mmCIF file of C-alpha atoms in Angstrom:
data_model
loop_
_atom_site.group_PDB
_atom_site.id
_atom_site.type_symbol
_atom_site.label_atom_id
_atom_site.label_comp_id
_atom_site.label_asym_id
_atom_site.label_seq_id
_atom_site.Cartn_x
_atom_site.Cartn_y
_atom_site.Cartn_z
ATOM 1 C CA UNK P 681 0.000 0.000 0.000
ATOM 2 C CA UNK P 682 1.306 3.286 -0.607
ATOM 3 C CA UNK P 683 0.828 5.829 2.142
ATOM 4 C CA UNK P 684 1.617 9.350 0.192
ATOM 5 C CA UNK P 685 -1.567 7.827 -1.805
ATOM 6 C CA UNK P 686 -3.479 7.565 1.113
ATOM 7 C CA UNK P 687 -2.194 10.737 2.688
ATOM 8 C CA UNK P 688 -2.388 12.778 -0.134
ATOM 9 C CA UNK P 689 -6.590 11.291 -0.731
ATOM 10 C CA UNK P 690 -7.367 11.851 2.709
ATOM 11 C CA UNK P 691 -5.493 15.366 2.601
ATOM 12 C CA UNK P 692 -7.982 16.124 -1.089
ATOM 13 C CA UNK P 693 -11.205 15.573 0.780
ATOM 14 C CA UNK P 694 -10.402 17.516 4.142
ATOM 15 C CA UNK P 695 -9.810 20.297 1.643
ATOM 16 C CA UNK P 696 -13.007 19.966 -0.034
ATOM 17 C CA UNK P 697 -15.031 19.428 2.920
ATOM 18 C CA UNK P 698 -12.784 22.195 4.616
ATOM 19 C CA UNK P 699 -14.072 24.926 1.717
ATOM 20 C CA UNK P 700 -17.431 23.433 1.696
ATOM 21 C CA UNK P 701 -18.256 23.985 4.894
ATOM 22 C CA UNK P 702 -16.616 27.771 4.792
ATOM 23 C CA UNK P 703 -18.710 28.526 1.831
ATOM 24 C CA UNK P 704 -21.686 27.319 4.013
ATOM 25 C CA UNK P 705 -20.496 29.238 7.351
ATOM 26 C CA UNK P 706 -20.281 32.588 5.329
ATOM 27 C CA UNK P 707 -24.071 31.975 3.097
ATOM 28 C CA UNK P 708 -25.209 31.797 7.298
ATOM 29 C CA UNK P 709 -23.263 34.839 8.101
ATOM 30 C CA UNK P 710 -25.010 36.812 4.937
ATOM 31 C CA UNK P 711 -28.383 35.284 5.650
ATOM 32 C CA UNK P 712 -28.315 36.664 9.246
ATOM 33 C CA UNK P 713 -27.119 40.069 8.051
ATOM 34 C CA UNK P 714 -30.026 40.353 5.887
ATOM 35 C CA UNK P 715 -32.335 39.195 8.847
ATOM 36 C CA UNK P 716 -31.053 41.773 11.236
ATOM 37 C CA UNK P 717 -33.798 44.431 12.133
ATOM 38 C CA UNK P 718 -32.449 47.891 11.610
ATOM 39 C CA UNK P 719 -32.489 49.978 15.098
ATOM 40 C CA UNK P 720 -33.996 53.379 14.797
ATOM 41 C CA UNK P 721 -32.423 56.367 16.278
ATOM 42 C CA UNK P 722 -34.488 58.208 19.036
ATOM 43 C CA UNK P 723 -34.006 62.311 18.620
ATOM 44 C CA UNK P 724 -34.734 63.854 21.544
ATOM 45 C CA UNK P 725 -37.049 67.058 21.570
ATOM 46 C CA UNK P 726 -36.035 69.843 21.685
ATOM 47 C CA UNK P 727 -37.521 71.702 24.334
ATOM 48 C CA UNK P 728 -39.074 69.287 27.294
ATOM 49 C CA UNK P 729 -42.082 70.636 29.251
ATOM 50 C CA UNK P 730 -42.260 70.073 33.299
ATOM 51 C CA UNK P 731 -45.945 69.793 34.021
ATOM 52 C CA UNK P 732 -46.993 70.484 37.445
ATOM 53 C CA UNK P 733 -49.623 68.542 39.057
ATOM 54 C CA UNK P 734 -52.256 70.027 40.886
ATOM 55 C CA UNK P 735 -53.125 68.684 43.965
ATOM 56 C CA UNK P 736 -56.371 66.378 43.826
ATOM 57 C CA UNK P 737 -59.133 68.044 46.420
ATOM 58 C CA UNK P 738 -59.874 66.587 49.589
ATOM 59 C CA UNK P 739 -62.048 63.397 49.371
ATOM 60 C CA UNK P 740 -66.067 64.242 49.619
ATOM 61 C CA UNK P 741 -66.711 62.478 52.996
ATOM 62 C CA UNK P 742 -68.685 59.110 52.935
ATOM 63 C CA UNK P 743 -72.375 60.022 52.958
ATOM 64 C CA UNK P 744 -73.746 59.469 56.207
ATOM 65 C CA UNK P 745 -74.799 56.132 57.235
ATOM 66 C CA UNK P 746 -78.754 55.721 56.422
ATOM 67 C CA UNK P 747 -80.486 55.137 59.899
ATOM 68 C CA UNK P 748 -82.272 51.972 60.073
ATOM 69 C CA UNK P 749 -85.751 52.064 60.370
ATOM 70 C CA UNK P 750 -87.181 48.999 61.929
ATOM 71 C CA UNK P 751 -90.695 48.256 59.927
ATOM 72 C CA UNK P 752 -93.309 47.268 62.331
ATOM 73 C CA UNK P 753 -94.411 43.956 60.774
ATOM 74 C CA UNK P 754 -97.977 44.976 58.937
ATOM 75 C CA UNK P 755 -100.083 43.341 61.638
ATOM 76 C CA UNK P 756 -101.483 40.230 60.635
ATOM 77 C CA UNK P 757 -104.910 39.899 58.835
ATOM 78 C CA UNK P 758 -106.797 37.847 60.962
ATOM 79 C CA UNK P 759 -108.216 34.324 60.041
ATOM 80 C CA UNK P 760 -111.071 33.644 58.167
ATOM 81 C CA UNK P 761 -113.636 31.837 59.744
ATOM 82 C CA UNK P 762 -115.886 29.836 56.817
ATOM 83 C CA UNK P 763 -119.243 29.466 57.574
ATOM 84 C CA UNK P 764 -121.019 26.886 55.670
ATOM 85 C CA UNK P 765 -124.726 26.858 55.467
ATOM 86 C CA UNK P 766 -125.173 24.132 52.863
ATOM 87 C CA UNK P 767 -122.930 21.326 55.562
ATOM 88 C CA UNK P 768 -126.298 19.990 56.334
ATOM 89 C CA UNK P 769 -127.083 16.997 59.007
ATOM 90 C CA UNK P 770 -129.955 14.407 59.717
ATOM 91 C CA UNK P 771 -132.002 15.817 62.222
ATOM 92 C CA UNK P 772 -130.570 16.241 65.930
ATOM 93 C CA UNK P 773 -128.145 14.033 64.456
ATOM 94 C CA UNK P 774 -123.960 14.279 63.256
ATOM 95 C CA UNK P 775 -124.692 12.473 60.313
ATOM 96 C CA UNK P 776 -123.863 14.228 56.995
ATOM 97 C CA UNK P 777 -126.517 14.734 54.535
ATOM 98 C CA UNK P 778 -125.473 13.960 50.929
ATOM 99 C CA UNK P 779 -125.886 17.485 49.785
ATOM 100 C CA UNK P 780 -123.370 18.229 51.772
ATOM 101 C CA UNK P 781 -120.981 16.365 49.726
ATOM 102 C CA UNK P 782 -120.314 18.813 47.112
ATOM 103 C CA UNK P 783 -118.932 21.467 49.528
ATOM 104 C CA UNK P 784 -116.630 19.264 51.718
ATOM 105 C CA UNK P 785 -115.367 17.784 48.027
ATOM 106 C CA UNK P 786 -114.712 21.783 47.119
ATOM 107 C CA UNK P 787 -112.372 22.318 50.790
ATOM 108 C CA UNK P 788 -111.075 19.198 50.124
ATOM 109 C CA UNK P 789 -109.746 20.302 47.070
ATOM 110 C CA UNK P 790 -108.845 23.634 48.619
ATOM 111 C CA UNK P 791 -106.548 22.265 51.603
ATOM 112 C CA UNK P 792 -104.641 20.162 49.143
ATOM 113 C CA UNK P 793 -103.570 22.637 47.541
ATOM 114 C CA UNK P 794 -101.777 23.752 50.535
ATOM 115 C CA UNK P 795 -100.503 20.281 53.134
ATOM 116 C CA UNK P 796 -99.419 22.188 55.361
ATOM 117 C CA UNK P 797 -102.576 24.206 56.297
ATOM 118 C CA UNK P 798 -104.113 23.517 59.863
ATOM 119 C CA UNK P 799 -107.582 24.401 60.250
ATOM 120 C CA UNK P 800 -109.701 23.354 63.041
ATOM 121 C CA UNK P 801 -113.595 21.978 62.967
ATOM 122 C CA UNK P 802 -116.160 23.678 65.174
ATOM 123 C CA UNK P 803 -119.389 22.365 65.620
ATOM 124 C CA UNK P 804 -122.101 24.852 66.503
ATOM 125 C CA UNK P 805 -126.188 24.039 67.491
ATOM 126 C CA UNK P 806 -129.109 25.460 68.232
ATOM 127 C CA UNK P 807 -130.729 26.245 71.453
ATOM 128 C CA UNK P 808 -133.286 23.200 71.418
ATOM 129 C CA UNK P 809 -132.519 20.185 73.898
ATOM 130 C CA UNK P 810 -130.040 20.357 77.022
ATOM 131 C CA UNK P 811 -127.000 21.896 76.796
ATOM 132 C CA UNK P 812 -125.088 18.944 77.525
ATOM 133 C CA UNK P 813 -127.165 17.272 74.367
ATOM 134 C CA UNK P 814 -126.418 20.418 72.057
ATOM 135 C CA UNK P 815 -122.135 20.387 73.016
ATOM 136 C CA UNK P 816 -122.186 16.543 72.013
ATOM 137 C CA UNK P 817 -123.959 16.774 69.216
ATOM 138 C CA UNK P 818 -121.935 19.529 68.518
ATOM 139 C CA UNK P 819 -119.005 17.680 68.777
ATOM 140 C CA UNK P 820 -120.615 15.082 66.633
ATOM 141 C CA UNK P 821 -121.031 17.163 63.463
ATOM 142 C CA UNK P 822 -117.455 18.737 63.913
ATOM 143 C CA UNK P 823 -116.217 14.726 64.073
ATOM 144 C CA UNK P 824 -118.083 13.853 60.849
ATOM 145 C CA UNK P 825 -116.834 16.902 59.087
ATOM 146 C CA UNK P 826 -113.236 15.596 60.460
ATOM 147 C CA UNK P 827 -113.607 11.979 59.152
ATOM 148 C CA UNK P 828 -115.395 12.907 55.910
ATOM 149 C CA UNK P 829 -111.825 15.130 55.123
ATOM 150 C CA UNK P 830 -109.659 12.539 56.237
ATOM 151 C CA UNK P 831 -111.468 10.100 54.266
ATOM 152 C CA UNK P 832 -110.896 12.758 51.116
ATOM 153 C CA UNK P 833 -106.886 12.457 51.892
ATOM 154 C CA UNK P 834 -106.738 15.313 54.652
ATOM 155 C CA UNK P 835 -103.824 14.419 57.034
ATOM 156 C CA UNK P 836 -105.478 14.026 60.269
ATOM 157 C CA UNK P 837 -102.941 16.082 62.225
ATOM 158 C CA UNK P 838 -103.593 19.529 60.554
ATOM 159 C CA UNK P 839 -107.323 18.689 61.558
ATOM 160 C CA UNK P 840 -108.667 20.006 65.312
ATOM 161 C CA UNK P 841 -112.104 19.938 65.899
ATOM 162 C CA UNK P 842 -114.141 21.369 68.895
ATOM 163 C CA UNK P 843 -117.820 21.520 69.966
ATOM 164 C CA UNK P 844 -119.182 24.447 71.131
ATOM 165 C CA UNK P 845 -123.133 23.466 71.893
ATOM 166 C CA UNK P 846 -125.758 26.413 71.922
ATOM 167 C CA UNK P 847 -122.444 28.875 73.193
ATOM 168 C CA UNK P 848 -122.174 30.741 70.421
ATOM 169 C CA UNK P 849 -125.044 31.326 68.030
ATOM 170 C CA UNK P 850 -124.613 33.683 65.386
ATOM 171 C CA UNK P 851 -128.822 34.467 64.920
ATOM 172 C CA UNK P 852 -131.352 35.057 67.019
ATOM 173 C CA UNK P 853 -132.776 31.309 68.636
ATOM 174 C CA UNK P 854 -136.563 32.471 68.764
ATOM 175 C CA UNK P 855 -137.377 31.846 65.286
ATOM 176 C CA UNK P 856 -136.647 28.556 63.190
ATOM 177 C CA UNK P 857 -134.961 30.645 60.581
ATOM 178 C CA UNK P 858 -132.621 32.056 63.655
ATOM 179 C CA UNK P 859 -131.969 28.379 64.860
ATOM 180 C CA UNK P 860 -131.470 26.863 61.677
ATOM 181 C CA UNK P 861 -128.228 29.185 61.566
ATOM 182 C CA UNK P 862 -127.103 28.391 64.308
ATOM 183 C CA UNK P 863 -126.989 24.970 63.781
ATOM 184 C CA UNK P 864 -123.620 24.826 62.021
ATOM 185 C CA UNK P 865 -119.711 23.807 61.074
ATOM 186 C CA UNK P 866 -117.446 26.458 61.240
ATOM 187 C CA UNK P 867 -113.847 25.934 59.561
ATOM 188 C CA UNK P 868 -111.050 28.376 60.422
ATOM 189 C CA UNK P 869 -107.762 28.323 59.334
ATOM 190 C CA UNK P 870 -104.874 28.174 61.992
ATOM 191 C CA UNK P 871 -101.988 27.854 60.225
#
């Protein structure tokens, strides 16, 4: 083998890799020259004006604080009391008369509207018989007006009843039309 061959071979293609790769290095060198942003001169003014600040004014001071006035709650309307002339019973009896259907199927309606309403029964009757006659068969006709409404789907526990006999008549007893009012089923709402 003949080593100036070799040398002289290997010594060729350094040199033509050497100016390869110098051509390529200076090609970068132009490309980033012509890449380079151009930095613009700043000229100052000529004359430069001092402003002077004038001093802010004083803060307005908070409005005063709005006095509270306390609202008296509106006083409450008071509860109705329903009257209903056409709840009608057997005679000098708490049994419910079929007319009286129609009604007790319209509060029925009414209080489910509402489940959490309370309302409480009172039974009401005339003068005739003994008083202690007239409270239990008062307390009869507020019972039937009870079970009739719980029978309709009327949770029992928003349901009171009471009996209030001959106590507290809203007519006159001395005439049939007077006593016929007075025999009666109050509803009021407590709740």
């Amino acid at each position: 083998m003949n080593i100036p061959y070799v040398y002289k071979k290997f010594y060729l293609m350094n040199m033509y890799k050497f100016r390869s790769l110098l051509a390529l290095m200076v090609l970068f060198g132009v490309f980033l020259q012509a890449c380079k942003s151009k930095k613009l001169a700043i000229q100052p003014s000529a004359e430069v004006e001092t402003v002077k600040e004038e001093p802010k004014p004083a803060p307005a001071p908070p409005p005063p604080a709005p006095v509270e006035k306390k609202e008296e709650p509106a006083p409450m309307a008071e509860k109705p009391n329903y009257q209903f002339k056409n709840i009608l019973f057997e005679f000098d009896s708490g049994v419910l008369k079929t007319d009286s259907y129609t009604i007790l199927d319209q509060i029925t309606r009414e209080l489910k509207k509402d489940l959490s309403v309370s309302i409480e029964i009172d039974g009401h009757a005339s003068l005739e018989g003994s008083a202690e006659h007239n409270m239990s068969l008062s307390v009869d006709r507020a019972n039937s007006v009870k079970l009739y409404l719980v029978n309709a789907g009327i949770d029992p526990a928003n349901l009171t009843t009471k009996g209030f006999g001959a106590t507290k008549p809203v007519s006159s007893n001395d005439t049939e039309a007077g006593r016929a009012l007075n025999r009666r089923v109050e509803i009021k709402v407590i709740h």
